[in-house]
GROMACS .gro file of C-alpha atoms in nm:
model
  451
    1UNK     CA    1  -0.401   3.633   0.020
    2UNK     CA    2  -0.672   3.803   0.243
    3UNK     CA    3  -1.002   3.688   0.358
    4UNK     CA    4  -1.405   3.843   0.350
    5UNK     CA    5  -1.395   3.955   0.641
    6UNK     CA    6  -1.069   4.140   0.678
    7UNK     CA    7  -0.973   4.063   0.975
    8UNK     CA    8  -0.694   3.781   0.927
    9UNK     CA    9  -0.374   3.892   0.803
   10UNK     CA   10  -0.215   3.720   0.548
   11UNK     CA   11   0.059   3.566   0.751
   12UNK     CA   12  -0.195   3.391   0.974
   13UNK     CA   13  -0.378   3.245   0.630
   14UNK     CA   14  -0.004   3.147   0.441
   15UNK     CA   15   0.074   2.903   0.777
   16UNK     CA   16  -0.233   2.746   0.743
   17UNK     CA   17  -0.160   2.675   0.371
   18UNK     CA   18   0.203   2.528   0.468
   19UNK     CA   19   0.047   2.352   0.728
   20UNK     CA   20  -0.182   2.189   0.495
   21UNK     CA   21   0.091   2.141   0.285
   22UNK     CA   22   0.312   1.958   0.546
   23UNK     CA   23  -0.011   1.716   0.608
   24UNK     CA   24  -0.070   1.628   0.296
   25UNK     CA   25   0.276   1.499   0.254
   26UNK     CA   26   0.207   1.315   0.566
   27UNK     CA   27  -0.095   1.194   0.404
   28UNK     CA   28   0.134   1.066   0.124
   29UNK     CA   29   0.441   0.923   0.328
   30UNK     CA   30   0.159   0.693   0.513
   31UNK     CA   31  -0.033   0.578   0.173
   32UNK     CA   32   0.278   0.518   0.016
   33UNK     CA   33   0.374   0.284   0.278
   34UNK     CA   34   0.054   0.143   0.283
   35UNK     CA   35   0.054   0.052  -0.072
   36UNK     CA   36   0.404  -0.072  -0.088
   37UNK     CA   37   0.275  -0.357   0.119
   38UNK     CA   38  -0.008  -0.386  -0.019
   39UNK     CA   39   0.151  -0.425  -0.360
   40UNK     CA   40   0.366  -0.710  -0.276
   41UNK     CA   41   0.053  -0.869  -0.176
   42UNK     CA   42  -0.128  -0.833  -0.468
   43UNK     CA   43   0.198  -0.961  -0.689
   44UNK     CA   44   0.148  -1.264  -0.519
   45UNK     CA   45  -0.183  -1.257  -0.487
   46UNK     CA   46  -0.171  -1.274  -0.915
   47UNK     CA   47   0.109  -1.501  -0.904
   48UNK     CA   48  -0.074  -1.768  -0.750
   49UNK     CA   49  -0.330  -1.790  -0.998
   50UNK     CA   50  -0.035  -1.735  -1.278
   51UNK     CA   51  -0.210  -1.455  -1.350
   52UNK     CA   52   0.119  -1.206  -1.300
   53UNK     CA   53   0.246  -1.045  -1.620
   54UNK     CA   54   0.437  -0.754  -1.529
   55UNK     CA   55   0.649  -0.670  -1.238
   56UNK     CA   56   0.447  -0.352  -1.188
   57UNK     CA   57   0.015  -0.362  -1.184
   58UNK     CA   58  -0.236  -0.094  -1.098
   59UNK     CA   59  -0.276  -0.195  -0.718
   60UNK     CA   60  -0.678  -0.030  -0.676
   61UNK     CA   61  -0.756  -0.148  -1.044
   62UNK     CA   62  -0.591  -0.464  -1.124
   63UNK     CA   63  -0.819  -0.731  -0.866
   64UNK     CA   64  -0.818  -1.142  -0.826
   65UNK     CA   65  -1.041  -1.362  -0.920
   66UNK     CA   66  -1.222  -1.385  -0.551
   67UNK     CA   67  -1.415  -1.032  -0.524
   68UNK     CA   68  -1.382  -1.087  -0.121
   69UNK     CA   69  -1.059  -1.146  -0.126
   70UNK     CA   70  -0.831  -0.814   0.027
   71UNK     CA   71  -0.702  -0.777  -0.290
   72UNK     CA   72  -1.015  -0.845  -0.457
   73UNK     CA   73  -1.257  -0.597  -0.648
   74UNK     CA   74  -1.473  -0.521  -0.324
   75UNK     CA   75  -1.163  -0.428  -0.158
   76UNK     CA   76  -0.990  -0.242  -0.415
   77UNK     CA   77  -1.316  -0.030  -0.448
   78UNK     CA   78  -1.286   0.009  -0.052
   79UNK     CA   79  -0.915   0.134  -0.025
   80UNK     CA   80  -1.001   0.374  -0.317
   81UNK     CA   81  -1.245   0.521  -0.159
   82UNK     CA   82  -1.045   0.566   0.137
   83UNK     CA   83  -0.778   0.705  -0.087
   84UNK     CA   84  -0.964   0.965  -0.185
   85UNK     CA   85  -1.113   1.064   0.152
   86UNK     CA   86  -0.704   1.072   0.306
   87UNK     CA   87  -0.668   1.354   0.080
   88UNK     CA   88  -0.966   1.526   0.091
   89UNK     CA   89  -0.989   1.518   0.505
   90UNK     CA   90  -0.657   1.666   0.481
   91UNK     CA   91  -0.766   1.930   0.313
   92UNK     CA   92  -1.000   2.093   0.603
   93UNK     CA   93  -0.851   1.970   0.889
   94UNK     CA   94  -0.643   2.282   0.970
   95UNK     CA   95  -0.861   2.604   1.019
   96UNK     CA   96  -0.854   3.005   1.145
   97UNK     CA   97  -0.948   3.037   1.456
   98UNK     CA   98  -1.174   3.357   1.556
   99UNK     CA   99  -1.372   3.468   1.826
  100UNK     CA  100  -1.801   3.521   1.834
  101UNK     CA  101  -1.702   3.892   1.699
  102UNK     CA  102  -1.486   3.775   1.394
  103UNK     CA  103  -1.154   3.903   1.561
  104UNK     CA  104  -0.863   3.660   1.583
  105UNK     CA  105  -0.762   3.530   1.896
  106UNK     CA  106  -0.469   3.614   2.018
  107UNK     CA  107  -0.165   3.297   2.047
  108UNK     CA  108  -0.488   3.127   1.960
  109UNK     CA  109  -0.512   3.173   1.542
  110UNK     CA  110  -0.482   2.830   1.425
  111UNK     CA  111  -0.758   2.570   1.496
  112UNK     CA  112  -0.774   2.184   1.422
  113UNK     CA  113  -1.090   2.044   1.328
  114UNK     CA  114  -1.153   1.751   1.473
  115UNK     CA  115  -1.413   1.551   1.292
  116UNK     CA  116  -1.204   1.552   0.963
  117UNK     CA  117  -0.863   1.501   1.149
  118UNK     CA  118  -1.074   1.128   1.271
  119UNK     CA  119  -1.149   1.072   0.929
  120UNK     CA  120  -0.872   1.087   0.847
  121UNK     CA  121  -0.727   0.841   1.073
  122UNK     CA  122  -0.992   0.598   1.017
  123UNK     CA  123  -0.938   0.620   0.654
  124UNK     CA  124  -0.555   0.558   0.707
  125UNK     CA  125  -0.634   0.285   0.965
  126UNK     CA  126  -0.872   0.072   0.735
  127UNK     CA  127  -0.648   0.109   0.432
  128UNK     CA  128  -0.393  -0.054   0.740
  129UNK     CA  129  -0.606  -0.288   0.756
  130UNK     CA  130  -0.681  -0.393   0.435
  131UNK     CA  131  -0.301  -0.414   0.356
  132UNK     CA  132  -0.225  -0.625   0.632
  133UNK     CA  133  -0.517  -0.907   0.580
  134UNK     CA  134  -0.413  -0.911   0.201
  135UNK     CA  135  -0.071  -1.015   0.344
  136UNK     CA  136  -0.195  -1.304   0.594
  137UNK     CA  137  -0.402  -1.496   0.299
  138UNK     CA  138  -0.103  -1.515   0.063
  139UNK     CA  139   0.240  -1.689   0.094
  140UNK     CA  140   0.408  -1.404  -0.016
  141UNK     CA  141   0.618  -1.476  -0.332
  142UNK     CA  142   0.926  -1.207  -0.223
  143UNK     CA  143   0.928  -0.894  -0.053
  144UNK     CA  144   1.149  -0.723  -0.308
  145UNK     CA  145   0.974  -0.463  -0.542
  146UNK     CA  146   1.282  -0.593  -0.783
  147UNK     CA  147   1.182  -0.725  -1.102
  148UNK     CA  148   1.451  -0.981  -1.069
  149UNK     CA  149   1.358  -1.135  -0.754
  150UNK     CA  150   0.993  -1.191  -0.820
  151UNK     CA  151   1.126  -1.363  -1.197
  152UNK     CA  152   1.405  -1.589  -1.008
  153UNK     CA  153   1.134  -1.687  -0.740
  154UNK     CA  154   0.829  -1.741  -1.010
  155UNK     CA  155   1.146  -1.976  -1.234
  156UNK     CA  156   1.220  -2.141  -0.893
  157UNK     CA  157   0.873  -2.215  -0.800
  158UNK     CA  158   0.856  -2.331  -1.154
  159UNK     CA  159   0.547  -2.066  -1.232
  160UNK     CA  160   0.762  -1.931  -1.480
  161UNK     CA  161   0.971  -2.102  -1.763
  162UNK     CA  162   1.276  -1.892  -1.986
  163UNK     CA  163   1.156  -1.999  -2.347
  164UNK     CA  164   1.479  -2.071  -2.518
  165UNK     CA  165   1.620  -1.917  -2.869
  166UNK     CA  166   1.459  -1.579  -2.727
  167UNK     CA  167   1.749  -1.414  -2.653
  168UNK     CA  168   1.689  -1.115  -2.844
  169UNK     CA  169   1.314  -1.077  -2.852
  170UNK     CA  170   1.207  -0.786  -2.625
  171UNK     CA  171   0.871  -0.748  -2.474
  172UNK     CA  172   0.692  -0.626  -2.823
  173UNK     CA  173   0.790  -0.932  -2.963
  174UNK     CA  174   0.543  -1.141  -2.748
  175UNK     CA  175   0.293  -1.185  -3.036
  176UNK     CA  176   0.558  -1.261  -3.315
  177UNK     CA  177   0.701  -1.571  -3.408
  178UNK     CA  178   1.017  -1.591  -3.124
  179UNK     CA  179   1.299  -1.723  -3.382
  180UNK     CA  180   1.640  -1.572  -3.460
  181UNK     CA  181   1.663  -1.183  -3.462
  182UNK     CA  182   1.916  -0.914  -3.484
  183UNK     CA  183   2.003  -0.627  -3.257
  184UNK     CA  184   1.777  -0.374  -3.299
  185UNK     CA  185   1.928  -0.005  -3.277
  186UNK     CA  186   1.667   0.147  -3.090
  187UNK     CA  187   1.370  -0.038  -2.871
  188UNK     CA  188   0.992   0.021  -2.839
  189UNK     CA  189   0.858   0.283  -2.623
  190UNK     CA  190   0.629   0.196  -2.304
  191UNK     CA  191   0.345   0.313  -2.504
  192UNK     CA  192   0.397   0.050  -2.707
  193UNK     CA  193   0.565  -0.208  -2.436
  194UNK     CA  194   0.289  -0.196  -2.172
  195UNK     CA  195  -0.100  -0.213  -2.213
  196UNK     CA  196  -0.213  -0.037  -1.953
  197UNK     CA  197   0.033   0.281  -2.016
  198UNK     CA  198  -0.142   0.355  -2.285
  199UNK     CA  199  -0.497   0.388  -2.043
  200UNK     CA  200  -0.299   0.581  -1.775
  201UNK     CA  201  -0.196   0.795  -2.020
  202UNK     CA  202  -0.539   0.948  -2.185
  203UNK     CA  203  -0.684   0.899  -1.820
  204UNK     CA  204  -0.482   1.181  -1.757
  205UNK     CA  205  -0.491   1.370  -2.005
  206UNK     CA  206  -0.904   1.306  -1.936
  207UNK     CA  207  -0.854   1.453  -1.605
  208UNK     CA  208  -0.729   1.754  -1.745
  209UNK     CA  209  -0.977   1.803  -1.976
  210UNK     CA  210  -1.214   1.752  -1.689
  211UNK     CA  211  -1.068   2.037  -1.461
  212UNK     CA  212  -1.066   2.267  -1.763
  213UNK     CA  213  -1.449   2.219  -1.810
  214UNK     CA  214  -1.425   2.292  -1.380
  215UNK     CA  215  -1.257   2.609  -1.430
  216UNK     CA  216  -1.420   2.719  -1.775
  217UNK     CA  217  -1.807   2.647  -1.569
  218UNK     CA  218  -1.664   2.814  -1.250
  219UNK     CA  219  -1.576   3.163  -1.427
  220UNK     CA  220  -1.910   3.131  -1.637
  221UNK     CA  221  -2.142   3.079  -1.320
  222UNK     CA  222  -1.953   3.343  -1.063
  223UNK     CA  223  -1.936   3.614  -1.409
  224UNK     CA  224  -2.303   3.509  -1.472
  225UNK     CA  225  -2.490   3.513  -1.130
  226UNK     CA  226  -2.230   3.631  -0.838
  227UNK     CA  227  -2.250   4.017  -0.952
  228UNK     CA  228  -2.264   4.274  -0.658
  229UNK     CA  229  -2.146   3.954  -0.409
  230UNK     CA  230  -1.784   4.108  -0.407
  231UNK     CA  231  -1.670   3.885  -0.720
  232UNK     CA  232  -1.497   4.017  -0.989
  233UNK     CA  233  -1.405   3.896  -1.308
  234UNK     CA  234  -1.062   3.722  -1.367
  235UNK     CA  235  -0.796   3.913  -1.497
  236UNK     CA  236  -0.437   3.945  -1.488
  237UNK     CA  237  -0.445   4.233  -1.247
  238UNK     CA  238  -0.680   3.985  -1.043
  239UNK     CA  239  -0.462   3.661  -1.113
  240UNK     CA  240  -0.264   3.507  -0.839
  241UNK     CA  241  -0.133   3.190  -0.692
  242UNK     CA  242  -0.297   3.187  -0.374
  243UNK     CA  243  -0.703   3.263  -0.319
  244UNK     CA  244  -0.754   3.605  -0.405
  245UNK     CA  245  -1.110   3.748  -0.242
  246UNK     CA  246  -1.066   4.039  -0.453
  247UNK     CA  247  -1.087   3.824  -0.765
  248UNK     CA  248  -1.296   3.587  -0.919
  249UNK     CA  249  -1.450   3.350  -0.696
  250UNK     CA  250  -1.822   3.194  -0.598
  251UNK     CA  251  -1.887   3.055  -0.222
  252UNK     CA  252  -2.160   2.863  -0.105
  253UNK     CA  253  -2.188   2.770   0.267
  254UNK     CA  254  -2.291   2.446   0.417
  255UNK     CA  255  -2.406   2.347   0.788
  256UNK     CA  256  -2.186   2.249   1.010
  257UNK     CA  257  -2.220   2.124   1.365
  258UNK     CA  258  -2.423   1.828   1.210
  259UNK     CA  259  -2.358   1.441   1.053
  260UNK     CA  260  -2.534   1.582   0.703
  261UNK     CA  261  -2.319   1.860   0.686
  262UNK     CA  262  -2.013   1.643   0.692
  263UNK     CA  263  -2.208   1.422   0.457
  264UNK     CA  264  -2.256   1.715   0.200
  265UNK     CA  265  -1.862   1.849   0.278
  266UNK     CA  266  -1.680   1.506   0.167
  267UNK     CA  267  -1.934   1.428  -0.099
  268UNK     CA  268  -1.866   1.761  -0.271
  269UNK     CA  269  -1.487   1.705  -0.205
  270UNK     CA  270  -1.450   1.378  -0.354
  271UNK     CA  271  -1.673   1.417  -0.640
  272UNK     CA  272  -1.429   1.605  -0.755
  273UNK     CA  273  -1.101   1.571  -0.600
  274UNK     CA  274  -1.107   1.204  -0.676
  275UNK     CA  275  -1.040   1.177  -0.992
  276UNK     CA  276  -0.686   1.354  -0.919
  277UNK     CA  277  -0.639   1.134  -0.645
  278UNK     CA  278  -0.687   0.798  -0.924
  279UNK     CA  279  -0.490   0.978  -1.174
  280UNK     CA  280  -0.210   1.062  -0.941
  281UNK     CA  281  -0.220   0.696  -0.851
  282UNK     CA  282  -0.230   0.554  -1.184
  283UNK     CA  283   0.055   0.729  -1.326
  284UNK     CA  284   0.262   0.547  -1.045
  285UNK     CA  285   0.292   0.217  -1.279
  286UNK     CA  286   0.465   0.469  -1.520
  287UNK     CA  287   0.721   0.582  -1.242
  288UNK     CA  288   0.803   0.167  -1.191
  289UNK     CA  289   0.755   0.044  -1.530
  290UNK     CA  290   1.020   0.283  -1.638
  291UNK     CA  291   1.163   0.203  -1.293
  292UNK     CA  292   1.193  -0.172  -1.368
  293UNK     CA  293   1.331  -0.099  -1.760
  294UNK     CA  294   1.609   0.141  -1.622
  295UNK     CA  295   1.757  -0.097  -1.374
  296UNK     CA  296   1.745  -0.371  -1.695
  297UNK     CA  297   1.914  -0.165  -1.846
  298UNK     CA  298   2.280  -0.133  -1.592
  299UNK     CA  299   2.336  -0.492  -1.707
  300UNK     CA  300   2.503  -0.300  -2.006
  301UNK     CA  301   2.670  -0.016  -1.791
  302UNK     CA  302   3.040  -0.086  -1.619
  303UNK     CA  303   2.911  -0.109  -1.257
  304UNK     CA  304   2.664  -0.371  -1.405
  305UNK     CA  305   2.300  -0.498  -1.268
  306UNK     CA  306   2.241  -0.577  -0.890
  307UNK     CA  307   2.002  -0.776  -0.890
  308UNK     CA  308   1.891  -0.716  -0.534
  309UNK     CA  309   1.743  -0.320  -0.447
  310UNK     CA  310   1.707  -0.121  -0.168
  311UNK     CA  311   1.310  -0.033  -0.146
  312UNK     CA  312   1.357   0.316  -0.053
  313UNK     CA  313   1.668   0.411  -0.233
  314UNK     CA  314   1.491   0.403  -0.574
  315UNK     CA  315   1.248   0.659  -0.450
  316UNK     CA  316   1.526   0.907  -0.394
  317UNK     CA  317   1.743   0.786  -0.645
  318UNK     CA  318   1.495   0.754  -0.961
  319UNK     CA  319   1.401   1.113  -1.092
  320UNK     CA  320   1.096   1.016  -1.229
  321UNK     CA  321   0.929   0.835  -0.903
  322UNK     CA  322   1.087   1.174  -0.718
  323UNK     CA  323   0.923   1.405  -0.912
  324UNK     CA  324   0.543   1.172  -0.852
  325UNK     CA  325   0.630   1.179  -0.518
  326UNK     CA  326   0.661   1.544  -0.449
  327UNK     CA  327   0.360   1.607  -0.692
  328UNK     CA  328   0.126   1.408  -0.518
  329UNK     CA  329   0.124   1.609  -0.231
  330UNK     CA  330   0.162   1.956  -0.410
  331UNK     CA  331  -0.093   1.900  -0.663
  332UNK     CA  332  -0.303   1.816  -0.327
  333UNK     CA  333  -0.243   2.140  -0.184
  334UNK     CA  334  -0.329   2.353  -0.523
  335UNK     CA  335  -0.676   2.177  -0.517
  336UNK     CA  336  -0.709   2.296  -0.186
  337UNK     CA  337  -0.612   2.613  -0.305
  338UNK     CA  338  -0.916   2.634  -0.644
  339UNK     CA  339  -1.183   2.396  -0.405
  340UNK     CA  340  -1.124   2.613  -0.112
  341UNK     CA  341  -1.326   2.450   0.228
  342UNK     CA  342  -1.296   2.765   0.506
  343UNK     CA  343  -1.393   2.608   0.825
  344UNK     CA  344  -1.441   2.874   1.084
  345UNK     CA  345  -1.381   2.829   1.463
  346UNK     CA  346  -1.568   3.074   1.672
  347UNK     CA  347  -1.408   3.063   2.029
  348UNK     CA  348  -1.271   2.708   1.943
  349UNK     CA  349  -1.604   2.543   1.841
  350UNK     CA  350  -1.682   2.525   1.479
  351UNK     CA  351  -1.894   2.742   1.330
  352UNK     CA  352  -1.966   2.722   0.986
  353UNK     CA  353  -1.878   2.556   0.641
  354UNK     CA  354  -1.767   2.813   0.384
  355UNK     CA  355  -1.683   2.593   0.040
  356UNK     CA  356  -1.509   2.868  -0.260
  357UNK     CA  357  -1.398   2.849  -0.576
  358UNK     CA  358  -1.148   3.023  -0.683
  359UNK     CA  359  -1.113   3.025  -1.078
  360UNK     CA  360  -0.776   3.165  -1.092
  361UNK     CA  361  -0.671   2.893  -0.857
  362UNK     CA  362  -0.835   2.612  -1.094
  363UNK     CA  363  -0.676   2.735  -1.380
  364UNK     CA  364  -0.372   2.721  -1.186
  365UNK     CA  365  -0.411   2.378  -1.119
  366UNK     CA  366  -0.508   2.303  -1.473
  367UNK     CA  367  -0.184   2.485  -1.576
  368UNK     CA  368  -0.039   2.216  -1.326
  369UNK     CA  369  -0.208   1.936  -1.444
  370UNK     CA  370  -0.143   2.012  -1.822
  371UNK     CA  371   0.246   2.049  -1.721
  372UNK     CA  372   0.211   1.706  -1.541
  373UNK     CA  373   0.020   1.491  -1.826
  374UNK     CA  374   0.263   1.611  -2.084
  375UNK     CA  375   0.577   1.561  -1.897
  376UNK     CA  376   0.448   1.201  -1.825
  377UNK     CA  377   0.333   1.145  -2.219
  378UNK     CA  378   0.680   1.263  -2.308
  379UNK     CA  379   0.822   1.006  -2.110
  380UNK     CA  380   0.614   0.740  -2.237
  381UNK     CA  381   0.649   0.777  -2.587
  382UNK     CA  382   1.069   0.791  -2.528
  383UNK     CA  383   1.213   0.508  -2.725
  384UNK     CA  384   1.613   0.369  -2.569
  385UNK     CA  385   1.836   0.385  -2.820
  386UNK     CA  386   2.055   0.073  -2.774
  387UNK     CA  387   2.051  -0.298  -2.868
  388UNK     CA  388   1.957  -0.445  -2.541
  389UNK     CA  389   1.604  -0.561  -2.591
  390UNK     CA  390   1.344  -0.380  -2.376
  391UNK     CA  391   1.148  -0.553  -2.127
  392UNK     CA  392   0.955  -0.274  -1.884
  393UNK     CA  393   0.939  -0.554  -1.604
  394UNK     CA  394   0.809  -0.838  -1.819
  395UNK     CA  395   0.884  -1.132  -1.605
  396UNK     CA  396   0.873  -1.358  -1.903
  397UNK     CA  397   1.054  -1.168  -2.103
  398UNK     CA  398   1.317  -1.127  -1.845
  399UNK     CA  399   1.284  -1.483  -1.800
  400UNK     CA  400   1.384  -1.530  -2.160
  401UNK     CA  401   1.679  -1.247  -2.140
  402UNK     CA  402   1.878  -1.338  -1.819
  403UNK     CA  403   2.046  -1.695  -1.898
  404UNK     CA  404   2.313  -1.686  -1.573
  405UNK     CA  405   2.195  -1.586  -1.221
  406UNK     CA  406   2.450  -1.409  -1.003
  407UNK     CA  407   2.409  -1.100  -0.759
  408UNK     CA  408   2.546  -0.853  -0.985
  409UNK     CA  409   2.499  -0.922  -1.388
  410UNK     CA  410   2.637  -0.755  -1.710
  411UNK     CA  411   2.479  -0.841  -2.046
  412UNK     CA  412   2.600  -0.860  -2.391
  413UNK     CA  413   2.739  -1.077  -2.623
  414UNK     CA  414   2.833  -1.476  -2.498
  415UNK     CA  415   2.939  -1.699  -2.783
  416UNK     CA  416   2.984  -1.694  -3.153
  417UNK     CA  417   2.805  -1.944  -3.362
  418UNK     CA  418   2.705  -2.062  -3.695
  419UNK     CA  419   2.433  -1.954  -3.800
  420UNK     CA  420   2.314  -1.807  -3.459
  421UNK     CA  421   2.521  -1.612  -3.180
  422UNK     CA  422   2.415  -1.603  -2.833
  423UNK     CA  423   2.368  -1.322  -2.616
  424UNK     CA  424   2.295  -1.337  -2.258
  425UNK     CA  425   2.423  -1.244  -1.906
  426UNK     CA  426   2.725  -1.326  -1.682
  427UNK     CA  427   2.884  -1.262  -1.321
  428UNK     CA  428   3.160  -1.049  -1.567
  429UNK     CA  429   3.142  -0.797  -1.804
  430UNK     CA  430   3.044  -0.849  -2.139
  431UNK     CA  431   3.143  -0.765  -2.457
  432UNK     CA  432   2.878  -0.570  -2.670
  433UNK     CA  433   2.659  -0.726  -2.926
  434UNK     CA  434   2.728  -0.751  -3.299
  435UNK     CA  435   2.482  -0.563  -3.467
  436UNK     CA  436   2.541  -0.772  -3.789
  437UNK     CA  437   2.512  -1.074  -3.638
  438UNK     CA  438   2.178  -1.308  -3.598
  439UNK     CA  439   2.080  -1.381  -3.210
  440UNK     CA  440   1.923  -1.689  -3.124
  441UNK     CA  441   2.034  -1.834  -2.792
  442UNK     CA  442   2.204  -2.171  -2.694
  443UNK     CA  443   1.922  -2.303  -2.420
  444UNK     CA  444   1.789  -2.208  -2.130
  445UNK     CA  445   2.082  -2.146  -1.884
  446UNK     CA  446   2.028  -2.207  -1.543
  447UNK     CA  447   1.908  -2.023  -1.224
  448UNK     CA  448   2.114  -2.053  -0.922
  449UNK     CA  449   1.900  -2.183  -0.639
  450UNK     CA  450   1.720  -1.943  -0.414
  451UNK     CA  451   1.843  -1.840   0.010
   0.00000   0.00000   0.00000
């Protein structure tokens, strides 16, 4: 990795990448917080106008009916927007540092740039903001993120109310006539399951499209009009993971020192980092959908279903919200790498705006993004293979499935009957379900009264 000039090594250039790195991870450790509460907001939010489906919504895309409400559409545009400028003030806030001659300053290399680094605070502190006010107008309905919490509290508030002989009808089954079924061997997908997955999905796989048509119009331009400007065309000898200013590239340079060169910076940042930042925020209702449909799914397991969960234990525990969580910031940090914004620092004063792009780096990152859409539509389409009927954090269908309230829950097969069998759940293990027999249910059980 070396730079036009020459005169930084490559040492001084790979810490301000990790330091990049490190802030956007920051950047996402504060917006995940920030949307956890605001999340549990929202939930309730939908609940009180019984508009709440699904354990798990798009928080920036799913809005209530008031548009000046903090979780209304105004709003939702708002903290998007802010979204997208957290990530893309993180990506020039840490700069070289050089003196009026170009030479690096000794003990001295590594600049902060201010007016970005404020942005960036602002944008974290509004988002605060927003979160917090959508928590004083609403009761909220539970602070758990469990699926099983928010469908005991909706049946307790009486919001919510288990349709009886349903005991085998998974979420699918919504639009069919709800009578007596048998155990299915395998269960839909959450293609199939969950609306919205299905939008998430091709958004995606939009976005990578999108960043293709970047990288494809990058190359053509810099082959096309950058000759003789020390550009040359991408090849494998050329091809690297960092910039490469002996590759192919095209700069353009912006002022600086000014409000409209800011202006023009972040506008040409978020035009087109933003729809990563969306995407990487959409696919999070695939992380918890699947989230919500794997913890369903220890009522069959020995240890059985707590019903309660830790908040932060599923982040480090679930291998799917793990792997969104360390992409977010990486795939961050490789758009910083193809959208490159050099800010100079000429005896600790900034000097200039340098923006590059680096095609090999964009390719990169639609390599990246490719890897990331498919591994996410794999997921999606992945049917269980078991009779427990699928729910993907339907509360109503949960409502329908979980007969007996305890802390900890095992489900499976409850009585024998003629015609009809009953399967539901228990405070003890369960025998499995008789795939030859017909499930209807006996009633609605009962819920055991909230703490």
């Amino acid at each position: 990795m070396t730079d036009p000039s020459g005169t930084l090594p490559p040492q001084l250039l790979l810490q301000v990448e990790i330091l990049t790195l490190m802030l956007d991870l920051i950047v996402t450790l504060c917006t995940e917080s920030i949307g956890f509460v605001h999340g549990i907001s929202l939930r309730s939010a939908l609940a009180s106008e019984s508009r709440l489906r699904f354990n798990t919504n798009l928080r920036l895309l799913t809005a209530v009916s008031r548009w000046y409400n903090p979780n209304g559409t105004l709003f939702n545009g708002i903290s998007a927007v802010l979204l997208i400028i957290s990530y893309s003030s993180a990506s020039v806030v840490i700069s070289t540092n050089t003196n009026a001659l170009g030479v690096v300053l000794y003990g001295s290399t590594i600049a902060i740039v201010g007016m970005p680094l404020l942005i960036l605070g602002i944008a974290l502190l509004l988002q605060v903001i927003i979160a917090l006010s959508a928590m004083r107008v609403i009761k909220i309905l539970t602070w758990s993120y469990s699926p099983f919490d928010v469908t005991a509290a909706l049946v307790h508030h009486t919001q919510l109310t288990p349709a009886t002989f349903r005991c085998m009808r998974r979420v699918s089954d919504l639009d069919t006539y709800g009578g007596p079924a048998k155990p299915p061997e395998t269960q839909p997908s959450t293609w199939h399951a969950h609306p919205s997955i299905r939008k998430v999905v091709i958004f995606l796989w939009v976005i990578v499209a999108a960043y293709t048509g970047w990288a494809a119009l990058a190359m053509y331009i810099s082959n096309r009009f950058s000759a003789g400007s020390g550009s040359v065309p991408l090849t494998l000898q050329t091809w690297s993971f960092f910039q490469n200013w002996d590759g192919d590239f095209l700069t353009y340079g912006l002022p600086s020192g000014n409000l409209h060169g800011w202006i023009l910076l972040f506008v040409s940042i978020a035009g087109v980092q933003g729809p990563l930042t969306l995407g990487l925020h959409c696919s999070e209702l695939i992380a918890n959908v699947i989230r919500d449909e794997r913890q369903w799914r220890c009522a069959t397991r020995s240890q059985g279903l707590r019903v309660a969960a830790n908040p932060l234990k599923h982040i480090f525990t679930h291998p799917l919200y793990l792997i969104l969580f360390v992409a977010k910031p990486f795939l961050h940090w490789m758009f910083g790498l193809s959208f490159d914004i050099r800010t100079y620092a000429i005896n600790d004063t900034l000097g200039f705006l340098s923006i590059s792009m680096f095609t090999a780096q964009i390719w990169n990152l639609c390599i990246a993004l490719f890897i990331f859409a498919s591994f996410f539509t794999f997921v999606t389409l992945r049917r269980p293979h078991s009779p427990q009927p699928a729910a993907y954090g339907h509360l109503q269908t949960l409502a329908n499935l979980v007969d007996e309230w305890s802390p900890v829950m095992w489900w499976g097969h409850k009585e024998d009957g003629i015609p009809y069998c009953h399967a539901g759940t228990s405070d003890h293990p369960l025998p499995d379900v008789k795939m030859d027999c017909v499930y209807a249910g006996s009633g609605t059980g009962s819920l055991v009264p909230l703490s």
